[in-house]
Coordinates of C-alpha atoms (C1' of nucleotides) in Angstrom, one line a residue:
Chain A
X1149 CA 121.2 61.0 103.1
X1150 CA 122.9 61.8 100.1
X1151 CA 126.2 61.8 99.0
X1152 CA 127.8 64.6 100.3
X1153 CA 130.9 64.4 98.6
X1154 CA 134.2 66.1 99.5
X1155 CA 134.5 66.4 102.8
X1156 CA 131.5 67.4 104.7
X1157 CA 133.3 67.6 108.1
X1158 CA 135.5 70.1 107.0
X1159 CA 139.1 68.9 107.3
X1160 CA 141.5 68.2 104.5
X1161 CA 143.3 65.0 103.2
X1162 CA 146.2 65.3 105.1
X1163 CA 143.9 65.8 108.4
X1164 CA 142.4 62.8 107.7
X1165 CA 145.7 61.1 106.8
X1166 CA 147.1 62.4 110.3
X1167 CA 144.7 61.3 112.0
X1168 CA 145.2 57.4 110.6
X1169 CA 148.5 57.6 111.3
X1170 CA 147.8 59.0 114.7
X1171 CA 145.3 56.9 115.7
X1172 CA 148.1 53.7 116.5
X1173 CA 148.0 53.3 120.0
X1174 CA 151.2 52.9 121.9
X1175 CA 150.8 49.0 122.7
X1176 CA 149.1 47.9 119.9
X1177 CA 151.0 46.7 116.6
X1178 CA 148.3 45.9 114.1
X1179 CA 145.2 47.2 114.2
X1180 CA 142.1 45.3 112.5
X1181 CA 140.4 48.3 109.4
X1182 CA 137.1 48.9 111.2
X1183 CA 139.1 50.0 114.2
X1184 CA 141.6 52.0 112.4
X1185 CA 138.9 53.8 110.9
X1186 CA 136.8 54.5 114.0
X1187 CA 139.5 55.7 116.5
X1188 CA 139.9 58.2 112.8
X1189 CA 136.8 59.1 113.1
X1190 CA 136.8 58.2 109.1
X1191 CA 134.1 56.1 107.3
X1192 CA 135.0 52.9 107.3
X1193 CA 135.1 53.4 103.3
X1194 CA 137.4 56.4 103.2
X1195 CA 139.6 54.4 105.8
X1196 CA 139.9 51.9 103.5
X1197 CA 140.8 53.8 100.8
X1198 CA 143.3 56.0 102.4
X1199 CA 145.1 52.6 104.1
X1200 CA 145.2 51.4 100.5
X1201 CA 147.2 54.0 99.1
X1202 CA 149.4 54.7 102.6
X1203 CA 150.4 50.9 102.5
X1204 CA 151.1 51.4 98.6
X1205 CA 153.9 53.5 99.8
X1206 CA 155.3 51.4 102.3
X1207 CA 153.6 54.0 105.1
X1208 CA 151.3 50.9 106.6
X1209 CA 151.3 47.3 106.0
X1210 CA 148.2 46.3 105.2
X1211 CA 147.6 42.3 105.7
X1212 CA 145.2 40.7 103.8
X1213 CA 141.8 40.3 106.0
X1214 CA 142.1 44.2 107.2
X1215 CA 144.8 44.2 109.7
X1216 CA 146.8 47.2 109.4
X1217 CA 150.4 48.2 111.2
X1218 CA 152.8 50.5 110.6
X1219 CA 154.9 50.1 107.7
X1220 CA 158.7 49.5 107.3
X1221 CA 159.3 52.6 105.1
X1222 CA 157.6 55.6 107.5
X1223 CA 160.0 54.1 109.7
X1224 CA 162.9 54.2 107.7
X1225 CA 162.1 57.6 106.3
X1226 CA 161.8 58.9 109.9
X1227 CA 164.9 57.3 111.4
X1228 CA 167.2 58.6 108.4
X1229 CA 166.2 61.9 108.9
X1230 CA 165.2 62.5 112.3
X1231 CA 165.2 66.2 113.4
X1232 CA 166.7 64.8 117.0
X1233 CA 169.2 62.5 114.9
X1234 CA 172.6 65.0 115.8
X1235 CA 171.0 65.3 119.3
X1236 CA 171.3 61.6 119.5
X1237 CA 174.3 61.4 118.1
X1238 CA 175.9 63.9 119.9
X1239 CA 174.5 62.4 123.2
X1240 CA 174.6 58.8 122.8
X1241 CA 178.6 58.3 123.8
X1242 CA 178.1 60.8 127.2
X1243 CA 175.2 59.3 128.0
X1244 CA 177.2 55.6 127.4
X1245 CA 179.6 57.1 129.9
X1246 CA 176.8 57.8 132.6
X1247 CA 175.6 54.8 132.7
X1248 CA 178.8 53.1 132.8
X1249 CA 180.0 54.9 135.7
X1250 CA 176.8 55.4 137.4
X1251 CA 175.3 52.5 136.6
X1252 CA 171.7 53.8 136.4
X1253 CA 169.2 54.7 133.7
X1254 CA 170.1 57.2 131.8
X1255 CA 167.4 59.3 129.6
X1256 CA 167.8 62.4 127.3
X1257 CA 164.9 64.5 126.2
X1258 CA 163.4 67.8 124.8
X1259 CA 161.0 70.0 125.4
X1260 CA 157.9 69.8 123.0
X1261 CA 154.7 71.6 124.3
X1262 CA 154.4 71.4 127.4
X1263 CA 155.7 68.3 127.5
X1264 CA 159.3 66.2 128.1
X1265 CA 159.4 64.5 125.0
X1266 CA 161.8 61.6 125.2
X1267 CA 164.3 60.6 122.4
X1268 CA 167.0 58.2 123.6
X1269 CA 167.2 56.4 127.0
X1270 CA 169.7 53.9 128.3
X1271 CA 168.6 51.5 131.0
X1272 CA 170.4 50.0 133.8
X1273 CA 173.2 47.2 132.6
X1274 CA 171.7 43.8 134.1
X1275 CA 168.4 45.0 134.2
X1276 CA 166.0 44.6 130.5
X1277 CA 166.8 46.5 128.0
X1278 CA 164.3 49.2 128.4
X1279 CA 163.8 51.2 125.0
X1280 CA 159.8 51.0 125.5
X1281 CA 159.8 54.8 126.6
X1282 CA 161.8 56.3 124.0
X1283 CA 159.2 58.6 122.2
X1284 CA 157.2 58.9 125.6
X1285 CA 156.1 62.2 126.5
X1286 CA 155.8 63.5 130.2
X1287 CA 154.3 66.7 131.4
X1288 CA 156.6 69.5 132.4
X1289 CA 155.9 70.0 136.3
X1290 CA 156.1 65.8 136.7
X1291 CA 159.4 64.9 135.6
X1292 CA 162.6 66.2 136.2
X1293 CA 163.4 66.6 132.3
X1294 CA 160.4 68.7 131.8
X1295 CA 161.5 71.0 134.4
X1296 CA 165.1 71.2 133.8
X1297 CA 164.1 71.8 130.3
X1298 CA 161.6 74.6 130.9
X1299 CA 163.5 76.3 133.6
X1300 CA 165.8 77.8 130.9
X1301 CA 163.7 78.6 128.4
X1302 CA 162.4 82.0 127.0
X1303 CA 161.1 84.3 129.6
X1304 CA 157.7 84.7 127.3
X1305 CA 157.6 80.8 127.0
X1306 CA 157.8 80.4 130.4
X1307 CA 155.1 82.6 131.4
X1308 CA 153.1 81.4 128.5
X1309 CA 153.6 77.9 130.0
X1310 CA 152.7 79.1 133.8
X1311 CA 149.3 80.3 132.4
X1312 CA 148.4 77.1 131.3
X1313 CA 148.0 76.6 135.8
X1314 CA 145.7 79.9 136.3
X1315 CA 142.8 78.1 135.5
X1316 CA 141.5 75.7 137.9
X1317 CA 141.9 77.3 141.3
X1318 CA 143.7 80.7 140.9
X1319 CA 147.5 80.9 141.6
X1320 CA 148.2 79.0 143.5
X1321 CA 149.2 76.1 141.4
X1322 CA 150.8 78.4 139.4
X1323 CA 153.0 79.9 142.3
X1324 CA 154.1 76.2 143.1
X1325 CA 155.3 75.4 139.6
X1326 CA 157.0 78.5 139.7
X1327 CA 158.8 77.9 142.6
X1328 CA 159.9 74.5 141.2
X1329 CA 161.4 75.8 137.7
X1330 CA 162.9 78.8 140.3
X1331 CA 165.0 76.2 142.2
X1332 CA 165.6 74.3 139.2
X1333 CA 167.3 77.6 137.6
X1334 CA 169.1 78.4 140.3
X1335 CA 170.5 75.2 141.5
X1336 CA 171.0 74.2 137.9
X1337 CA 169.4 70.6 138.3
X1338 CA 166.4 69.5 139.0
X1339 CA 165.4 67.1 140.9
X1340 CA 161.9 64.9 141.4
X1341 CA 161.1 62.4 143.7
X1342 CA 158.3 59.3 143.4
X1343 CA 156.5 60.5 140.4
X1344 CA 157.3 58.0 137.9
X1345 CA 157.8 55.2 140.4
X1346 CA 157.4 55.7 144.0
X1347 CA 160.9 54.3 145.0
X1348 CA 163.1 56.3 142.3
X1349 CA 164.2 59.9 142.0
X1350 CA 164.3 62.0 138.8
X1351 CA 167.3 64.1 138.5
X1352 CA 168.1 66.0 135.6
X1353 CA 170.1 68.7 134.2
X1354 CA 170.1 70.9 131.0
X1355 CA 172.1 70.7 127.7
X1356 CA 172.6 74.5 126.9
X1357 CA 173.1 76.2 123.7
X1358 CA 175.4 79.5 123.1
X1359 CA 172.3 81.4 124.3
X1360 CA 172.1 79.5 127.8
X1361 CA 168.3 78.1 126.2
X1362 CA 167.9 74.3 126.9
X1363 CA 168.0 72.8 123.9
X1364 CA 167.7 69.1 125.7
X1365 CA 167.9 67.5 129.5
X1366 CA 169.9 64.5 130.4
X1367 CA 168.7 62.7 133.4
X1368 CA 168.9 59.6 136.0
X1369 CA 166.6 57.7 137.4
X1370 CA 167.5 56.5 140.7
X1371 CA 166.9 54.3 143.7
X1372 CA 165.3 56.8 146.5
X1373 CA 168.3 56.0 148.9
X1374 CA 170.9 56.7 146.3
X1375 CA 173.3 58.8 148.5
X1376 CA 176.1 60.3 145.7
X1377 CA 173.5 62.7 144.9
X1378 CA 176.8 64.9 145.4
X1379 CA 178.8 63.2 143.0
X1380 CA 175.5 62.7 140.4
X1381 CA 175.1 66.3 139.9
X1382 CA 178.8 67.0 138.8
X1383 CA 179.0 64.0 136.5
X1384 CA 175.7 64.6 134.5
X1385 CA 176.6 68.6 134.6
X1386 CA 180.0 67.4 133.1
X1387 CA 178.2 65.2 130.3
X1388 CA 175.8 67.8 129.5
X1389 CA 178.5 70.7 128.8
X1390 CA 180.4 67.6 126.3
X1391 CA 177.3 67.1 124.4
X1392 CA 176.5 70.6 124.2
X1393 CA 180.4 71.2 122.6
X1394 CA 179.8 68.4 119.9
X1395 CA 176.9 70.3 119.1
X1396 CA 178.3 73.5 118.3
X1397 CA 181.0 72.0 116.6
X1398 CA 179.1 69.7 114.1
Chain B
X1208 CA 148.1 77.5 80.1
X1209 CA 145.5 77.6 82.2
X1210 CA 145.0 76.2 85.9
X1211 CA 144.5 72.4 85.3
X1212 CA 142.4 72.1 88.6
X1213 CA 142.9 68.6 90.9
X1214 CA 147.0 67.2 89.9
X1215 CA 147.2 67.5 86.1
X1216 CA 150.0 64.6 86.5
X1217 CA 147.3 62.1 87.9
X1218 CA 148.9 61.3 91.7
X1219 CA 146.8 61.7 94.7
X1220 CA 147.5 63.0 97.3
X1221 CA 149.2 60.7 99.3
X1222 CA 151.6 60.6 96.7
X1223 CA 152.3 64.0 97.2
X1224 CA 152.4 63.7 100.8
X1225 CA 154.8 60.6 100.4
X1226 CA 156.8 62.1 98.3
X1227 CA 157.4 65.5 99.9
X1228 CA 158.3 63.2 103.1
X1229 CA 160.4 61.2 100.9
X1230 CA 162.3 64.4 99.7
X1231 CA 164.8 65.0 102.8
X1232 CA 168.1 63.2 101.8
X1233 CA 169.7 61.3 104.5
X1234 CA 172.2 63.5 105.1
X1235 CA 170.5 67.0 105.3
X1236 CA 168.4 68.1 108.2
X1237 CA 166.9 70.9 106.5
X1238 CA 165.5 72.0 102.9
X1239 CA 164.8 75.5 101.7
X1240 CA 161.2 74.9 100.5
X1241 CA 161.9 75.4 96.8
X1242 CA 164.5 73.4 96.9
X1243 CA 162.3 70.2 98.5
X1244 CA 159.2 71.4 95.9
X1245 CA 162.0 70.5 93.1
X1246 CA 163.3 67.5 94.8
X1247 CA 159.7 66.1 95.5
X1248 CA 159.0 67.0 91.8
X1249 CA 155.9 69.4 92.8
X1250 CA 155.0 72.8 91.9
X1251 CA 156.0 75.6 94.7
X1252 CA 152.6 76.5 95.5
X1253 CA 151.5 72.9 96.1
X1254 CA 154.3 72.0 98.0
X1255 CA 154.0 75.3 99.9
X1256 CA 150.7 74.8 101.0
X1257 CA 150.9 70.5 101.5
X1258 CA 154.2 71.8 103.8
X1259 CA 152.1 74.2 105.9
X1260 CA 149.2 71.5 106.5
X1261 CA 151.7 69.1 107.5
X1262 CA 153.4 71.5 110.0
X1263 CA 150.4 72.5 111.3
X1264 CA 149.8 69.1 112.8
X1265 CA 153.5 68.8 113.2
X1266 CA 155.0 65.8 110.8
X1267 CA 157.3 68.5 109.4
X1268 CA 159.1 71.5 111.2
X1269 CA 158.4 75.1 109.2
X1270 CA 160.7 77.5 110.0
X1271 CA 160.1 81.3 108.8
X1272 CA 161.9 81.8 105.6
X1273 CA 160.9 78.4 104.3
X1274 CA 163.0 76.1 105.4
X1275 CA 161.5 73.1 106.0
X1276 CA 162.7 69.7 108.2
X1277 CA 161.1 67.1 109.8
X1278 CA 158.8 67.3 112.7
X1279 CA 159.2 65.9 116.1
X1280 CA 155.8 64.5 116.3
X1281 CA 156.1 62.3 113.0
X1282 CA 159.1 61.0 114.6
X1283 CA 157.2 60.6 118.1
X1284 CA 154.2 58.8 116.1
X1285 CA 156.6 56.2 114.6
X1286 CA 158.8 55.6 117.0
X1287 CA 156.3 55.1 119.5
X1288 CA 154.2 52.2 117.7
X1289 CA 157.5 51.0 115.0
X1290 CA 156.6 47.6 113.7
X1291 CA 160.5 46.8 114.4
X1292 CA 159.7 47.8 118.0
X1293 CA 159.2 44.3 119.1
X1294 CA 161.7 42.8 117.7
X1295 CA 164.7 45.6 118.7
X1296 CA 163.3 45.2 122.4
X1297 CA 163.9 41.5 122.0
X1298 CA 167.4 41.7 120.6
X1299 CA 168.6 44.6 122.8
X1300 CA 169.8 42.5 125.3
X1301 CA 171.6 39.9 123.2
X1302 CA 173.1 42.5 121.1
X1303 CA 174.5 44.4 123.9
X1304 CA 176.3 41.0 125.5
X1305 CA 177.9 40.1 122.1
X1306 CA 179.2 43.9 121.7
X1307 CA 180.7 43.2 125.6
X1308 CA 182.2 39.8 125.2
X1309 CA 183.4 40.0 121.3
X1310 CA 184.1 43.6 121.5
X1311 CA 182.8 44.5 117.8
X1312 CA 179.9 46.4 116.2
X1313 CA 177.3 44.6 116.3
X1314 CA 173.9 45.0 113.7
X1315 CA 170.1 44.0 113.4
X1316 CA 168.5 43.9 110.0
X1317 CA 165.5 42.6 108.3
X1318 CA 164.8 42.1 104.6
X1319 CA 162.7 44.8 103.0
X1320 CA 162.8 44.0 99.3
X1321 CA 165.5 43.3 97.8
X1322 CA 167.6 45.4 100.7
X1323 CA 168.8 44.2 104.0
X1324 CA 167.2 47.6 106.6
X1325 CA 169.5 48.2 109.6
X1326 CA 167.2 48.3 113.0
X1327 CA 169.4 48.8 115.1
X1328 CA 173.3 49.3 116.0
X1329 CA 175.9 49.0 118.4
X1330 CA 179.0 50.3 117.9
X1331 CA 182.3 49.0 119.5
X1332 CA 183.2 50.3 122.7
X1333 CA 185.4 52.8 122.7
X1334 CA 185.1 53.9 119.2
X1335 CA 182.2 56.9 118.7
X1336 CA 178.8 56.0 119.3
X1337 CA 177.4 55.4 115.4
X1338 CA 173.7 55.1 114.9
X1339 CA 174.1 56.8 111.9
X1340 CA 173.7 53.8 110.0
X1341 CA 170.3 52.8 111.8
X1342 CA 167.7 53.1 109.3
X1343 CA 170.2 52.3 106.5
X1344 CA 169.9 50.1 103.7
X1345 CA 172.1 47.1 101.4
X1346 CA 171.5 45.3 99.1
X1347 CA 171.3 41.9 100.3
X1348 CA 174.3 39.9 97.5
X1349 CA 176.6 42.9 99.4
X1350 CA 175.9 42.2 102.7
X1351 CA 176.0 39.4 104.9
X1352 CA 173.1 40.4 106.7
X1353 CA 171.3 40.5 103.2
X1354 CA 172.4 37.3 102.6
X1355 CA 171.7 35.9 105.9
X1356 CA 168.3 37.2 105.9
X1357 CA 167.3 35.8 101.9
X1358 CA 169.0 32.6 102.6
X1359 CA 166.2 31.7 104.4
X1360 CA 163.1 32.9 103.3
X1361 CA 160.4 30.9 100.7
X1362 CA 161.6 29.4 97.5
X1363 CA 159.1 31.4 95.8
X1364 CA 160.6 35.0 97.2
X1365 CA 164.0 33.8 96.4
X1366 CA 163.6 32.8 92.3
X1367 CA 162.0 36.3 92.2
X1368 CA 164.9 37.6 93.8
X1369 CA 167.3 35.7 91.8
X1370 CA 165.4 37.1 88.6
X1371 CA 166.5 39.9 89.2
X1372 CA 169.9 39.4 88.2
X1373 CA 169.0 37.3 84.6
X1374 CA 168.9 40.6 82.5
X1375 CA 171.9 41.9 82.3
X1376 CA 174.5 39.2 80.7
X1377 CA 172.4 36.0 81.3
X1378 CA 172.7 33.0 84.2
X1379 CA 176.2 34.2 85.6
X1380 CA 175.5 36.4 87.7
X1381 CA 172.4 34.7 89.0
X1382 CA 174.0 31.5 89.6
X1383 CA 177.1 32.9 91.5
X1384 CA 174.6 35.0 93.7
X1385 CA 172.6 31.4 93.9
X1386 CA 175.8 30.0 95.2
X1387 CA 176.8 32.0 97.5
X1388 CA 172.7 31.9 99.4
X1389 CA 173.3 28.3 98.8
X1390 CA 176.6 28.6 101.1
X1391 CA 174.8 30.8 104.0
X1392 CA 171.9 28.6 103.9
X1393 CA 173.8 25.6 105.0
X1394 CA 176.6 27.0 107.0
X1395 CA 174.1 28.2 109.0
X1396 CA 175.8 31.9 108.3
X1397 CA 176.8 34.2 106.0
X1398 CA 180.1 36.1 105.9
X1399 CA 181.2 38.6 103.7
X1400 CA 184.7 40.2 103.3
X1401 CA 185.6 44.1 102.6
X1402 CA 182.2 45.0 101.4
X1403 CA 181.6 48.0 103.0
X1404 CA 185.5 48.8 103.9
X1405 CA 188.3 46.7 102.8
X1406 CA 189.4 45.6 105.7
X1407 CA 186.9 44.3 107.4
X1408 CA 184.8 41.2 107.5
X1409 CA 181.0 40.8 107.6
X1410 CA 179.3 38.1 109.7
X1411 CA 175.9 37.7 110.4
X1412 CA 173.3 35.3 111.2
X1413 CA 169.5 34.6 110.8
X1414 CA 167.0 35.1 113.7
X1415 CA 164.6 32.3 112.9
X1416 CA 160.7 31.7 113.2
X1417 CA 158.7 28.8 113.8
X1418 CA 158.7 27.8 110.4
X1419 CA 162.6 28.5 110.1
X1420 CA 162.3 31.9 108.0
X1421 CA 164.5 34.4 108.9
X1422 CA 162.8 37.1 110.6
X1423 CA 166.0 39.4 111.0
X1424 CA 169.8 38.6 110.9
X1425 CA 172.2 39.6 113.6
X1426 CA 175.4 40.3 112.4
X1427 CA 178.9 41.6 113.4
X1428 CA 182.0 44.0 111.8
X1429 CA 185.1 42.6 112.3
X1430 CA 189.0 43.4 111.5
X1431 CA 190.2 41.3 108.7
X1432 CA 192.8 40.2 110.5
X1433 CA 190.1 38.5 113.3
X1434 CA 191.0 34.8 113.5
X1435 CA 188.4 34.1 116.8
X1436 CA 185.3 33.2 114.3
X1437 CA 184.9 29.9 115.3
X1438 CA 184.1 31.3 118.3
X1439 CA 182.2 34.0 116.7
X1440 CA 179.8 32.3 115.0
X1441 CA 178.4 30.4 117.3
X1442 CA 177.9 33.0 119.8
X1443 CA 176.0 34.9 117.4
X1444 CA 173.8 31.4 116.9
X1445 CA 173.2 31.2 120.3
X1446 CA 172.2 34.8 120.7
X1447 CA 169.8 35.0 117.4
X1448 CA 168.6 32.2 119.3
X1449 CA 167.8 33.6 122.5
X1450 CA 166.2 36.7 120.3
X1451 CA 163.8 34.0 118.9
X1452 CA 162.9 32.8 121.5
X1453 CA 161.9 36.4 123.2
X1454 CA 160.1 37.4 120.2
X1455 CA 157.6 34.0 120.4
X1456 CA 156.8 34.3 124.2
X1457 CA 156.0 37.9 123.8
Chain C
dT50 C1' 121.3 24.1 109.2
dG51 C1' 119.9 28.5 108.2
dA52 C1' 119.6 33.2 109.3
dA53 C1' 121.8 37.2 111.0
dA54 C1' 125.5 40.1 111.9
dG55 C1' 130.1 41.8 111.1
dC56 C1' 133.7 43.0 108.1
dG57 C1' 136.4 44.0 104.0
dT58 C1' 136.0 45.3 99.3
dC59 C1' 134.2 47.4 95.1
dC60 C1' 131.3 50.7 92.6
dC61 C1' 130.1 55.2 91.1
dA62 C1' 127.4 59.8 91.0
dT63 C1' 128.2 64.0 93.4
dT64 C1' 130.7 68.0 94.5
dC65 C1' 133.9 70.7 97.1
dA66 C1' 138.7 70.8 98.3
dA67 C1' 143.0 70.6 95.9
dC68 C1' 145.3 72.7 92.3
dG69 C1' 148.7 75.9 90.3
dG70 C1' 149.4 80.2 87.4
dA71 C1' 149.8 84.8 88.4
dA72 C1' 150.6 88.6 91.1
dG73 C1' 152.5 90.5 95.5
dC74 C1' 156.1 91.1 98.7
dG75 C1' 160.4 91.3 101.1
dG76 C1' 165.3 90.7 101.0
dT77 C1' 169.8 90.6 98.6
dG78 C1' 173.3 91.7 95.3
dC79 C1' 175.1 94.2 91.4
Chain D
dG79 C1' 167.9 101.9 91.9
dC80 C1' 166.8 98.0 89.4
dA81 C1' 166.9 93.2 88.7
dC82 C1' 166.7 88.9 90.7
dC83 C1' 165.2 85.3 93.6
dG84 C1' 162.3 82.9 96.8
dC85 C1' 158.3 82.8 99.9
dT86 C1' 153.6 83.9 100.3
dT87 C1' 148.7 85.0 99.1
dC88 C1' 144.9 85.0 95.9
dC89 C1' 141.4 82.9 93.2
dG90 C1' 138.8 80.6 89.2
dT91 C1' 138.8 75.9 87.5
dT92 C1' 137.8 71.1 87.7
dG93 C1' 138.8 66.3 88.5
dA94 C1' 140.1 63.6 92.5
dA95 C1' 138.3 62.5 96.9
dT96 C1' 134.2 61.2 99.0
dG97 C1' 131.0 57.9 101.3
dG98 C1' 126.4 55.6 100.9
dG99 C1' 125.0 51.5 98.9
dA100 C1' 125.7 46.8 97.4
dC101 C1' 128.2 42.4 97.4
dG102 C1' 130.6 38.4 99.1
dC103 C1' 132.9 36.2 102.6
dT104 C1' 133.3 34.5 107.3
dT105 C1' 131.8 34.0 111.9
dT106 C1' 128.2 33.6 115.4
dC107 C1' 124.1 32.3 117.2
dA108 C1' 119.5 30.2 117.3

DNA sequence: TGAAAGCGTCCCATTCAACGGAAGCGGTGC
DNA sequence: GCACCGCTTCCGTTGAATGGGACGCTTTCA
């Protein structure tokens, strides 16, 4: 073979530099070069290169003898001016409130895809400080974010999102999911039980905007015999009209 | 002039990349696109077109009309594999019994040049949530986390540091910054008054490794008028403690 | 102990993707 | 209606990105 230059796969620089970034997994810290470059799908070469200048920049830490990590900077640069930053902010002293009161895990999110992506989550006083699922994602139809979030969404979004179901066997999946975001509209929560954890139950409710659009979800995860489901509902309701009002004010 | 082909001004493009990312100021959630080509020092085109790349794999967020802010997924790619994650999963706990039993705002840093980089914040009870500062930086001689954190780190990285400070009128200024590490270092703290508001009092204290090197500082903000810090200090000693400890079994 | 394998690093000819000036387009204000 | 401003598209030019090859180091295995 010869040199083939530029390219040859087709996909630009920033592709490629993407695709480094990307290709961290969620419990690993450091990654050794030759790794890094296959889970790129780079040549090892190009890798190299690429990590060289990224690290330059503070964007990975490159250690001497190939290992590679994240660096310091991307995180900083990211943190500073995080898009969900005012959500956070807005959020963080209700959702403080919650989990004082409550006395449960408390977790805020938005909808991304098809997907709950979470930002900020407060876990249970007493119990480890549990920040390992901020930035976790969950599908829609298997969390009680997802669907609180896509239950008051766009009509064309939602349909959009329904299609993703006619696939595999017809409608019938498709009918059940739409039941679930139908409730969820209606009552104005929604509510999940054993899908993260067999014992717990997801509830969760929707942070409007002036539009009635869910712009976030704020939810609890609960013990299954939890019986203030009656007082839950109310309370996060409550916290999720506050946080929408700082929003529109700031 | 005619086109100059491949960055007349001899960057890659990663520095491009870095730099356009670089652009967003802390305050400001979103650019108009011209503005961020000026601020990133590129010309429109090339920014226009680096800006649609990134969006299309979503590190940055293009709305129609060209305004530009960051993207969710960068933020979901850094926050899920940070290099700080480890240790902010460590300290969580401690940080959040010092902010109940002292009642102050409470900080994690670590030395990134010749700044100390706030990790992570909690903010007195009571007064609004503020993790605005996470992700901020100070120069360590104006902080007591700074001073904390260089207080104990290599010889070596220290006369480079202190070089820093022989230009402008000689030794002065490098001996009374050489003082005041020499303090920290053997008080076992560092403390710092009206720095970053008048009237209060920085405290903070290192989070040590094996080989004693600070690996982060955990500090506190305090009224002036505080009188409790011999009871201060060595609950913060005990708690950076308890954080080192977490981060070696893990 | 010596060979082989694995890995990071450096080199460098090849060439295509990045570049950016110019022109087009849509909106806003005088 | 014209001038201005900013985003977007186009397209010829060319040098920066590319990646196979080679090297040196360390580790592994016979």
């Amino acid at each position: 073979m010869r040199a083939v230059a530029n390219s040859a796969s087709g996909d630009s620089v920033v592709d490629r530099i993407v695709r480094l970034l990307s290709a961290f997994p969620e419990d690993v810290s450091a990654l050794q070069l030759s790794e890094l470059a296959e889970r790129a799908g780079l040549p090892l070469t190009t890798a190299h290169r690429l990590v060289r200048q990224l690290a330059h920049h503070g964007l990975l830490d490159a250690a001497p003898g190939g290992l590679v990590r994240p660096g310091l900077r991307l995180w900083e640069l990211v943190n500073r001016t995080a898009p969900t930053l005012a959500l956070r902010q807005a959020a963080m002293p209700f959702m403080e409130d919650i989990q004082q009161v409550l006395n449960q895990n408390v977790n805020l999110a938005v909808l991304d895809g098809w997907d709950a992506l979470f930002v900020e989550r407060l876990s249970r006083r007493g119990s480890v400080a549990n920040r390992a699922r901020v930035a976790g994602r969950m599908p829609v139809h298997t969390s009680s974010a997802g669907l609180a979030l896509m239950a008051h969404q766009d009509r064309l979004l939602q349909s959009q999102y329904l299609d993703q179901f006619a696939d595999p066997d017809g409608k019938v999946a498709t009918d059940a999911v739409r039941l679930l975001l139908s409730e969820t509209f209606h009552q104005g929560f929604a509510q999940l039980k054993g899908v993260v954890d067999p014992d717990t139950w997801g509830i969760a409710v929707p942070v409007l905007d002036a539009r009635q659009r869910a712009v976030a979800s704020l939810g609890v995860v609960v013990p299954l015999r939890e019986m203030r489901l009656q007082a839950l509902v109310p309370a996060l309701q409550t916290a999720a009209r506050g946080i929408a009002r700082r929003l529109n004010d700031s």
